[in-house]
Short mmCIF file of C-alpha atoms and ligand atoms in Angstrom, two decimals:
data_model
loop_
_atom_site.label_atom_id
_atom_site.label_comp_id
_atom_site.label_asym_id
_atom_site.label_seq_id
_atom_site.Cartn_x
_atom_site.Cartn_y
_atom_site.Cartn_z
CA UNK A 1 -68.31 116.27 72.89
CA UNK A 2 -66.28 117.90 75.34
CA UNK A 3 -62.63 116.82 76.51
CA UNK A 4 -62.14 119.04 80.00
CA UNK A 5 -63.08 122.16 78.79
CA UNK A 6 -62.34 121.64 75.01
CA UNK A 7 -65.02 121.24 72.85
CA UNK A 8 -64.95 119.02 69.87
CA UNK A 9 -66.11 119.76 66.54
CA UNK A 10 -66.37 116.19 65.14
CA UNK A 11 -66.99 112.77 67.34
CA UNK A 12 -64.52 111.36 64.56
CA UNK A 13 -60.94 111.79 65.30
CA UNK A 14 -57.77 110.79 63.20
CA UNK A 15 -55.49 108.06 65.39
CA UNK A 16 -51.58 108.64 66.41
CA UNK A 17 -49.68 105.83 64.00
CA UNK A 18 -46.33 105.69 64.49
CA UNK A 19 -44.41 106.32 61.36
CA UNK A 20 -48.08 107.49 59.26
CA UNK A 21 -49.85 110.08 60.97
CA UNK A 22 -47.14 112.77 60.04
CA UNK A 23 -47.47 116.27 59.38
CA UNK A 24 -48.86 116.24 56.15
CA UNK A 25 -51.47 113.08 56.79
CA UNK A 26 -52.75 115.31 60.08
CA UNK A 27 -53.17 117.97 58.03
CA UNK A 28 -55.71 116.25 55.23
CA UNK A 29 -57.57 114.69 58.16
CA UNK A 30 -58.19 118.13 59.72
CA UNK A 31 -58.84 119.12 56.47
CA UNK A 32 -61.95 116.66 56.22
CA UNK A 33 -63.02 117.82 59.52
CA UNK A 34 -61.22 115.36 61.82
CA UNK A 35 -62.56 116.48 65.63
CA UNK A 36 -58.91 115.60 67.08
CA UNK A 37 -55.79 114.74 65.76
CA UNK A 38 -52.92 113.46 67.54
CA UNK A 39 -49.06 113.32 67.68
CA UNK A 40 -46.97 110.14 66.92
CA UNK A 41 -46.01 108.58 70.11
CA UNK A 42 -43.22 110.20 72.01
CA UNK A 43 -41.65 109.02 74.44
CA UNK A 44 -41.43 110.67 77.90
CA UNK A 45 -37.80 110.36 79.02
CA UNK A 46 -37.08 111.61 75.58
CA UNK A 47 -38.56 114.98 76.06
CA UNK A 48 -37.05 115.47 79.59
CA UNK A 49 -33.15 114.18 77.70
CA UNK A 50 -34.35 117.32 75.02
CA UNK A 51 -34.04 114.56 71.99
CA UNK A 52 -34.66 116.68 68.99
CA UNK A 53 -35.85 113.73 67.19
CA UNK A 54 -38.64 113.35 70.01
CA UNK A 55 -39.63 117.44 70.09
CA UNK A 56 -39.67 117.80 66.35
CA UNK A 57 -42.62 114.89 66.57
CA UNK A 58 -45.00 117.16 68.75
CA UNK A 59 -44.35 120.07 65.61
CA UNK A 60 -48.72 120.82 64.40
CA UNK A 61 -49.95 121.85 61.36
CA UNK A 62 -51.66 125.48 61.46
CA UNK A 63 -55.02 123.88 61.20
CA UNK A 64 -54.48 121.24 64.25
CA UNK A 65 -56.64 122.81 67.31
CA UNK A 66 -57.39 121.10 69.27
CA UNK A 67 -53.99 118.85 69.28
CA UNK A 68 -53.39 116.13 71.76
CA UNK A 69 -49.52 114.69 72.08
CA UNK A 70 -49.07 111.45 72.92
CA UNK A 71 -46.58 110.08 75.48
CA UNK A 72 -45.31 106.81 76.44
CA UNK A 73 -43.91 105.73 80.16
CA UNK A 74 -43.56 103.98 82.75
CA UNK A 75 -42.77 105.50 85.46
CA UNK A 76 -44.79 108.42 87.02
CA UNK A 77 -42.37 110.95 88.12
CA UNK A 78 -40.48 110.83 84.51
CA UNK A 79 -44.20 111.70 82.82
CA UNK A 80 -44.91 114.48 85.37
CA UNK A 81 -41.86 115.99 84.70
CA UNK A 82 -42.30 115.31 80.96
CA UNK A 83 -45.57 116.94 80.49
CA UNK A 84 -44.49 119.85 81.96
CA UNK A 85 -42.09 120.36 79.36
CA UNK A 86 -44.46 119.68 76.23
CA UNK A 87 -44.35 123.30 74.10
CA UNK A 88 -47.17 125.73 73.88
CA UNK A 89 -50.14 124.48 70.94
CA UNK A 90 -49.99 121.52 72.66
CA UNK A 91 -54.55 121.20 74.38
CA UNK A 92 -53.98 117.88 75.57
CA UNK A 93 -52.24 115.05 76.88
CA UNK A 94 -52.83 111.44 75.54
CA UNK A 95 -51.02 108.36 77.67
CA UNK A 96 -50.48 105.52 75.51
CA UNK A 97 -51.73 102.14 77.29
CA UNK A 98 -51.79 100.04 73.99
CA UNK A 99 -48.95 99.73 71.87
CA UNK A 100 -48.20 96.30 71.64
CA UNK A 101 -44.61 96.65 70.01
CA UNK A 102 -42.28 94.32 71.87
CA UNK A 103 -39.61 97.21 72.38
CA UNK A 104 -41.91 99.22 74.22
CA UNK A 105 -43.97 96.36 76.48
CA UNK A 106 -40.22 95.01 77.39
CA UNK A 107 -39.97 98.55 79.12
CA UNK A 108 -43.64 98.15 81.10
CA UNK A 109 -44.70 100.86 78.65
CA UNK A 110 -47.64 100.70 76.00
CA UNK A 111 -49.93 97.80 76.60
CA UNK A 112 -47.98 96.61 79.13
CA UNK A 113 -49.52 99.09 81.47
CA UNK A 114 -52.70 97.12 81.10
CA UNK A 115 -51.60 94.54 83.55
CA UNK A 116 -51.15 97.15 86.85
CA UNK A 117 -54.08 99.08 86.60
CA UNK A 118 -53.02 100.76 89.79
CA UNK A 119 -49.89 102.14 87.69
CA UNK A 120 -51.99 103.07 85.08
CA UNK A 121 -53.75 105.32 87.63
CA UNK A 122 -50.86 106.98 88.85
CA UNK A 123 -49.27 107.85 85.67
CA UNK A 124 -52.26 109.54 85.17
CA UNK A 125 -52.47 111.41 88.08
CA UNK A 126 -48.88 112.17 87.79
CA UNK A 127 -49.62 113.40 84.45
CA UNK A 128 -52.77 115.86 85.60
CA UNK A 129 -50.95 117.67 88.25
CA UNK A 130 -47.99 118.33 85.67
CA UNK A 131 -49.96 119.99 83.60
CA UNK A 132 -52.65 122.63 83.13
CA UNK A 133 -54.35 120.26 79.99
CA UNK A 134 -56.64 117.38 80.24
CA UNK A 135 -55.15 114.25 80.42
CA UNK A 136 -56.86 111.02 78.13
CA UNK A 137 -55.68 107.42 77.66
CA UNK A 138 -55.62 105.38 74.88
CA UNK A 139 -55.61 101.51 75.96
CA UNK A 140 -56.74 98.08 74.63
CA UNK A 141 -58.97 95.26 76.17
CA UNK A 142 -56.23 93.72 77.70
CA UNK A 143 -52.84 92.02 77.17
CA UNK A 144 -53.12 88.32 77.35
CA UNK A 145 -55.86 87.31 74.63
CA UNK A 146 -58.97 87.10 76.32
CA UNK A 147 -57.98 88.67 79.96
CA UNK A 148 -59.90 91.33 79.98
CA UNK A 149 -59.09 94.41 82.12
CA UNK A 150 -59.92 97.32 80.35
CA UNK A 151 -62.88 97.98 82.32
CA UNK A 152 -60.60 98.49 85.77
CA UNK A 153 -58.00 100.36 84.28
CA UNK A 154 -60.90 103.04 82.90
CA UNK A 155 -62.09 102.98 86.08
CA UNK A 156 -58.86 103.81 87.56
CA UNK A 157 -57.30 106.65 85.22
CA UNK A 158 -61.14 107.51 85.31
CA UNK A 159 -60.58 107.86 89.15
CA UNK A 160 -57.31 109.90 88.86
CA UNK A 161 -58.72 112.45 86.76
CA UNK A 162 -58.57 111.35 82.84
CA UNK A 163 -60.76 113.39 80.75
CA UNK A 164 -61.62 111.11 78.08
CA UNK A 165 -60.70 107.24 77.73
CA UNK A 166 -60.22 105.44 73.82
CA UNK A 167 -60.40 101.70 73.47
CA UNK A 168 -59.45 99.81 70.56
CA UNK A 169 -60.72 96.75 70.75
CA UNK A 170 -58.10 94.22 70.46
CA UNK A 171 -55.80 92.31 73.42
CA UNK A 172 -51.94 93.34 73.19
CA UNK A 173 -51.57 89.45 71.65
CA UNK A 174 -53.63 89.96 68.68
CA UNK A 175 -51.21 93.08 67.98
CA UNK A 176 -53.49 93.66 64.48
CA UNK A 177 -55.18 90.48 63.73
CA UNK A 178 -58.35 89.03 64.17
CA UNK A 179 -61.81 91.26 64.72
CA UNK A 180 -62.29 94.06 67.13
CA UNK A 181 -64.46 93.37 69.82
CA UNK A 182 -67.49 95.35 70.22
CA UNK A 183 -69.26 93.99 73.36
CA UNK A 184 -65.94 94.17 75.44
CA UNK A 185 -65.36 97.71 74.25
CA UNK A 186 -69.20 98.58 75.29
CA UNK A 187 -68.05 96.68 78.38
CA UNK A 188 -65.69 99.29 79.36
CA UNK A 189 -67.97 102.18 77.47
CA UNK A 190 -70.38 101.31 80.42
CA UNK A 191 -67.49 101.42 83.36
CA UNK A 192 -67.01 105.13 83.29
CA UNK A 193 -68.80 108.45 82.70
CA UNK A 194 -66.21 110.31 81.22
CA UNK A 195 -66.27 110.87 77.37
CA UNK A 196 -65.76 107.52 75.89
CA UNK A 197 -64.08 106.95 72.17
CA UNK A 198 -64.27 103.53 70.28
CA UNK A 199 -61.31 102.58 68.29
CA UNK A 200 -61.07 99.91 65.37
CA UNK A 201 -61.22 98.66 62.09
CA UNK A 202 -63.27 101.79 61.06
CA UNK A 203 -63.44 102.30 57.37
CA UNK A 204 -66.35 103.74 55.96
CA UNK A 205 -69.06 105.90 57.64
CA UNK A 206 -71.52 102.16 57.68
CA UNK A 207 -68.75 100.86 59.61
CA UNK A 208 -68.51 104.58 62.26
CA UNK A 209 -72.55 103.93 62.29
CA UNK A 210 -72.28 100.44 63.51
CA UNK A 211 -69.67 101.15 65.71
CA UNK A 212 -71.65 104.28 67.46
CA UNK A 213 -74.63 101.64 67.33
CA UNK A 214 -73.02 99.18 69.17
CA UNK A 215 -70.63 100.14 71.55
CA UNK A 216 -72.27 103.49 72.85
CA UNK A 217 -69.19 105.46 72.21
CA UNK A 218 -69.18 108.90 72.40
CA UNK A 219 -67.33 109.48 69.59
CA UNK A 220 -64.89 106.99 67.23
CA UNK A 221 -61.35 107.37 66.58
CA UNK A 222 -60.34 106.55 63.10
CA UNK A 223 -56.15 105.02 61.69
CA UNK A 224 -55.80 102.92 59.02
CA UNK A 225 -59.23 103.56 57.73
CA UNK A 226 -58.01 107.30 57.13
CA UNK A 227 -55.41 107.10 55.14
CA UNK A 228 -55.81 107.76 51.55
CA UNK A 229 -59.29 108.16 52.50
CA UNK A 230 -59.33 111.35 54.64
CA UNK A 231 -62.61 112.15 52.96
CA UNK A 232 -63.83 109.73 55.95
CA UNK A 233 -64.34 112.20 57.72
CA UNK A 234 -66.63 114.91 55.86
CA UNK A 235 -68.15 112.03 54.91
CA UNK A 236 -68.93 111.35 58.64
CA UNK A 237 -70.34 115.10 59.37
CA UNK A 238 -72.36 114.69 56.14
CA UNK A 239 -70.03 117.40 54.67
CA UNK A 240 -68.92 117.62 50.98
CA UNK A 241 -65.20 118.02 49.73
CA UNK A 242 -64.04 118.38 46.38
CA UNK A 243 -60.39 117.73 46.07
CA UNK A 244 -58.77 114.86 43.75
CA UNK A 245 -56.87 112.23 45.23
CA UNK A 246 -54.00 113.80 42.96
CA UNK A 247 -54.44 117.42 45.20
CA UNK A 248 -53.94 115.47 48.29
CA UNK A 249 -51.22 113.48 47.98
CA UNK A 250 -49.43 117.12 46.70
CA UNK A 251 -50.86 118.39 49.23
CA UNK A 252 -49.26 116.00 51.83
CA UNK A 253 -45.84 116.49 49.66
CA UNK A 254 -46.41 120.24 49.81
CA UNK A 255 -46.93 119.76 53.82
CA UNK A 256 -43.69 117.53 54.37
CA UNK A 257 -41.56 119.55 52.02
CA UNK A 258 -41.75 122.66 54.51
CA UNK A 259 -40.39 120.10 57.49
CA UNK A 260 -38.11 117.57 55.76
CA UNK A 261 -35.49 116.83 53.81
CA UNK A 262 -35.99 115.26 50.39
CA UNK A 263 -35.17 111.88 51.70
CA UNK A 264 -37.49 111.75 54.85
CA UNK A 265 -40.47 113.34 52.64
CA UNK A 266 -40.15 110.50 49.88
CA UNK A 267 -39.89 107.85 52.49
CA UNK A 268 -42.78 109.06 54.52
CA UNK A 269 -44.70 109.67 51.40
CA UNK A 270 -44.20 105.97 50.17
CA UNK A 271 -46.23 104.25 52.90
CA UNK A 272 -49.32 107.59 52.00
CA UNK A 273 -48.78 106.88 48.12
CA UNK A 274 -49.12 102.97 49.02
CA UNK A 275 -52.40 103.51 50.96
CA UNK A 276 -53.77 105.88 47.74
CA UNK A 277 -53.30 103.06 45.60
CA UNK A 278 -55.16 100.30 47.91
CA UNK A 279 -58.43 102.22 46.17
CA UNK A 280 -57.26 101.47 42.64
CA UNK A 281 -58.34 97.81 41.96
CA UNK A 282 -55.80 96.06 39.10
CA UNK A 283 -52.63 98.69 40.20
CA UNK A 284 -52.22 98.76 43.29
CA UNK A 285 -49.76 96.20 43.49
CA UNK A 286 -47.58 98.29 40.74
CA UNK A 287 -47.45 101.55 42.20
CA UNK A 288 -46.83 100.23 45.49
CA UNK A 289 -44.01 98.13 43.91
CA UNK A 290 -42.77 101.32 42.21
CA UNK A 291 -43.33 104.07 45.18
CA UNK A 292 -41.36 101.40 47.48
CA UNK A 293 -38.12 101.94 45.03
CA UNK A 294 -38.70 105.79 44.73
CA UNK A 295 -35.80 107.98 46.06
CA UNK A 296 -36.17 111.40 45.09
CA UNK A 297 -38.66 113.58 44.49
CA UNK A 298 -38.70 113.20 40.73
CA UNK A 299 -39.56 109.10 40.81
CA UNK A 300 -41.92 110.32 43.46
CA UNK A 301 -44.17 113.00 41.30
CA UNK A 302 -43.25 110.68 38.26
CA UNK A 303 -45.42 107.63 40.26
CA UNK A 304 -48.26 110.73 40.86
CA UNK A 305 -48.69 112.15 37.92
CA UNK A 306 -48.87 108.46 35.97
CA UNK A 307 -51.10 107.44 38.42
CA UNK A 308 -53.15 109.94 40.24
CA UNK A 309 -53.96 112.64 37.44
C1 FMN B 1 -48.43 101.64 61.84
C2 FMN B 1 -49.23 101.92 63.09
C3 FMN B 1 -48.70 102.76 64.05
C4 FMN B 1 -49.42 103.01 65.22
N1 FMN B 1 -48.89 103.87 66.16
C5 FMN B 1 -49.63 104.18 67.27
C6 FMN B 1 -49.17 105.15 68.20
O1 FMN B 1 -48.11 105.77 68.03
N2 FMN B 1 -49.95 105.39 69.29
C7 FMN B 1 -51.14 104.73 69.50
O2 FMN B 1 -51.81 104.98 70.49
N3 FMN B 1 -51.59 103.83 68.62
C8 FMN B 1 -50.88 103.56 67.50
N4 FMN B 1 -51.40 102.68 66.59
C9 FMN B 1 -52.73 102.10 66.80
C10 FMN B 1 -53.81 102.96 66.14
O3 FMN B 1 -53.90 104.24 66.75
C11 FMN B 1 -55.19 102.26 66.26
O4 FMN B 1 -55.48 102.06 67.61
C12 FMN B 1 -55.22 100.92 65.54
O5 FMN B 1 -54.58 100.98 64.29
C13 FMN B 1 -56.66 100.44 65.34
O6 FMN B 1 -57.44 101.41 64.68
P1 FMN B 1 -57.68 101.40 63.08
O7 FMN B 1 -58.21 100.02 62.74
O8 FMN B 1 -58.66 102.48 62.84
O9 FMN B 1 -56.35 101.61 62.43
C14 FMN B 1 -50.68 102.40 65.43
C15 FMN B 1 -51.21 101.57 64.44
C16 FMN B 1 -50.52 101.34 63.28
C17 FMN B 1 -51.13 100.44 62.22
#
């Protein structure tokens, strides 16, 4: 698969999450052979203001080509002038249509952009003659539950010049509950010709199959169902990795240590450390319970080497 003239070496990419696809977790999902991975979302006005908190999210990993950052806004002239600021390393730009955090919607950002598909299509086109990279969008099916529009607003960004469009397949209401919706997101696989991604309660390669199956997609993008379980995605291409759960996690550490302070590694690493455990039927509760009151890196390794050796 092909995303304007960048070719893909997986149809299984790793999804932006706010606060969990960090450094380190971008890194093990590349590591398994991730075809994409993608920055936290950053917000537009933030880069053209030169936040350093906003730049130092668009920082890669070695290993991370191609790399797509994603940006948040609402208004077209702020993103044209933002993507022309994004640093080299940087292949492509994602537009975030579906984050259904209150904060974000109140600011006709996120999913809120689902309900002006016109605006949709002209922060896309605002975004594709700011920059030399293809431009995708990440939406959902709609924001009211049940209104569905995701099949217009493809068409549109389609129309302005996106390269590739992901759905996940839940209305901004639902935020994460309730099932994702297959047929809708085939709905809006079958309202554009540009490469098409399905996004979703993807956890195991059954689950990608089904997915493929059903909706058509050209490829799947893969969040909560990745972490702790980056192995998804060798296990996707058919490809083998040996590496303990215990050489990830340092790994992860190893990966954070080079960017963060102590502090901001431990707390980043106690939501990674929580979704390790989630495999370990019996414990999991406990070492969440304990990672969650970890400060420093000696509780931290303490938790990993009692639990993960
Ligand atoms: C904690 C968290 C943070 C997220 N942050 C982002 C984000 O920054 N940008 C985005 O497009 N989606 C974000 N998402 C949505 C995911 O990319 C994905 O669409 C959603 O979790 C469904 O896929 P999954 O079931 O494979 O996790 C976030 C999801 C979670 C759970």
């Amino acid at each position: 698969m092909k995303i304007g003239n960048i070719e893909l070496s997986s149809p299984a990419l790793f999804a932006p999450m706010a606060g969990y696809s960090d450094l380190g977790a971008r890194y093990l999902a590349r590591l398994y052979g991730a075809g994409l991975t993608v920055s936290e979302m950053v917000s537009a006005k933030g880069l053209i203001y030169e936040n350093k908190e906003t730049e130092k999210l668009l920082d890669k990993t070695e290993i991370e080509t191609p790399f797509a950052a994603q940006l948040f806004a609402h208004e077209p002239e702020i993103l044209h002038r933002a993507v022309g600021l994004l640093p080299e390393g940087i292949d492509i730009v994602d537009i975030n249509m579906g984050c259904p955090a209150p904060k974000i919607v109140k600011n006709g950002e996120g999913s809120a952009l689902l309900k002006d598909p016109v605006l949709a299509g002209e922060l896309v086109a605002a975004a594709v003659s700011g920059s030399h990279r293809p431009v995708t969008v990440k939406m959902r099916l709609g924001f009211e539950m049940g209104d569905f529009v995701a099949d217009k607003v493809a068409k549109e960004v389609e129309r302005a010049g996106a390269s590739m469009v992901t759905v996940h397949g839940r209305y901004r209401e639902q935020m994460y509950s309730g099932v994702v919706d297959k047929r809708a997101i085939r709905a809006v696989r079958d309202s554009v010709n540009i490469p098409f991604i399905a996004n979703g309660d993807v956890r195991s390669v059954r689950e990608y199959d089904i997915m493929i199956k059903e909706t058509e997609a050209d490829g799947v993008m893969i969040g909560r169902g990745a972490l702790g379980n980056y192995r998804i995605f060798a296990d996707i291409l058919g490809k083998s990795v040996h590496r303990t759960e215990r050489e990830n996690i340092l790994l992860q550490i190893d990966y954070l240590k080079r960017e963060y302070p102590e502090r901001i590694v431990v707390n980043l690493m106690k939501h990674h450390v929580s979704a390790y455990a989630s495999g370990k039927a019996g414990i999991a509760k406990e070492i969440r319970d304990r990672v969650h009151h970890a400060t420093n890196y000696e509780e931290l390794f303490a938790i990993v080497d009692e639990y993960f050796s």
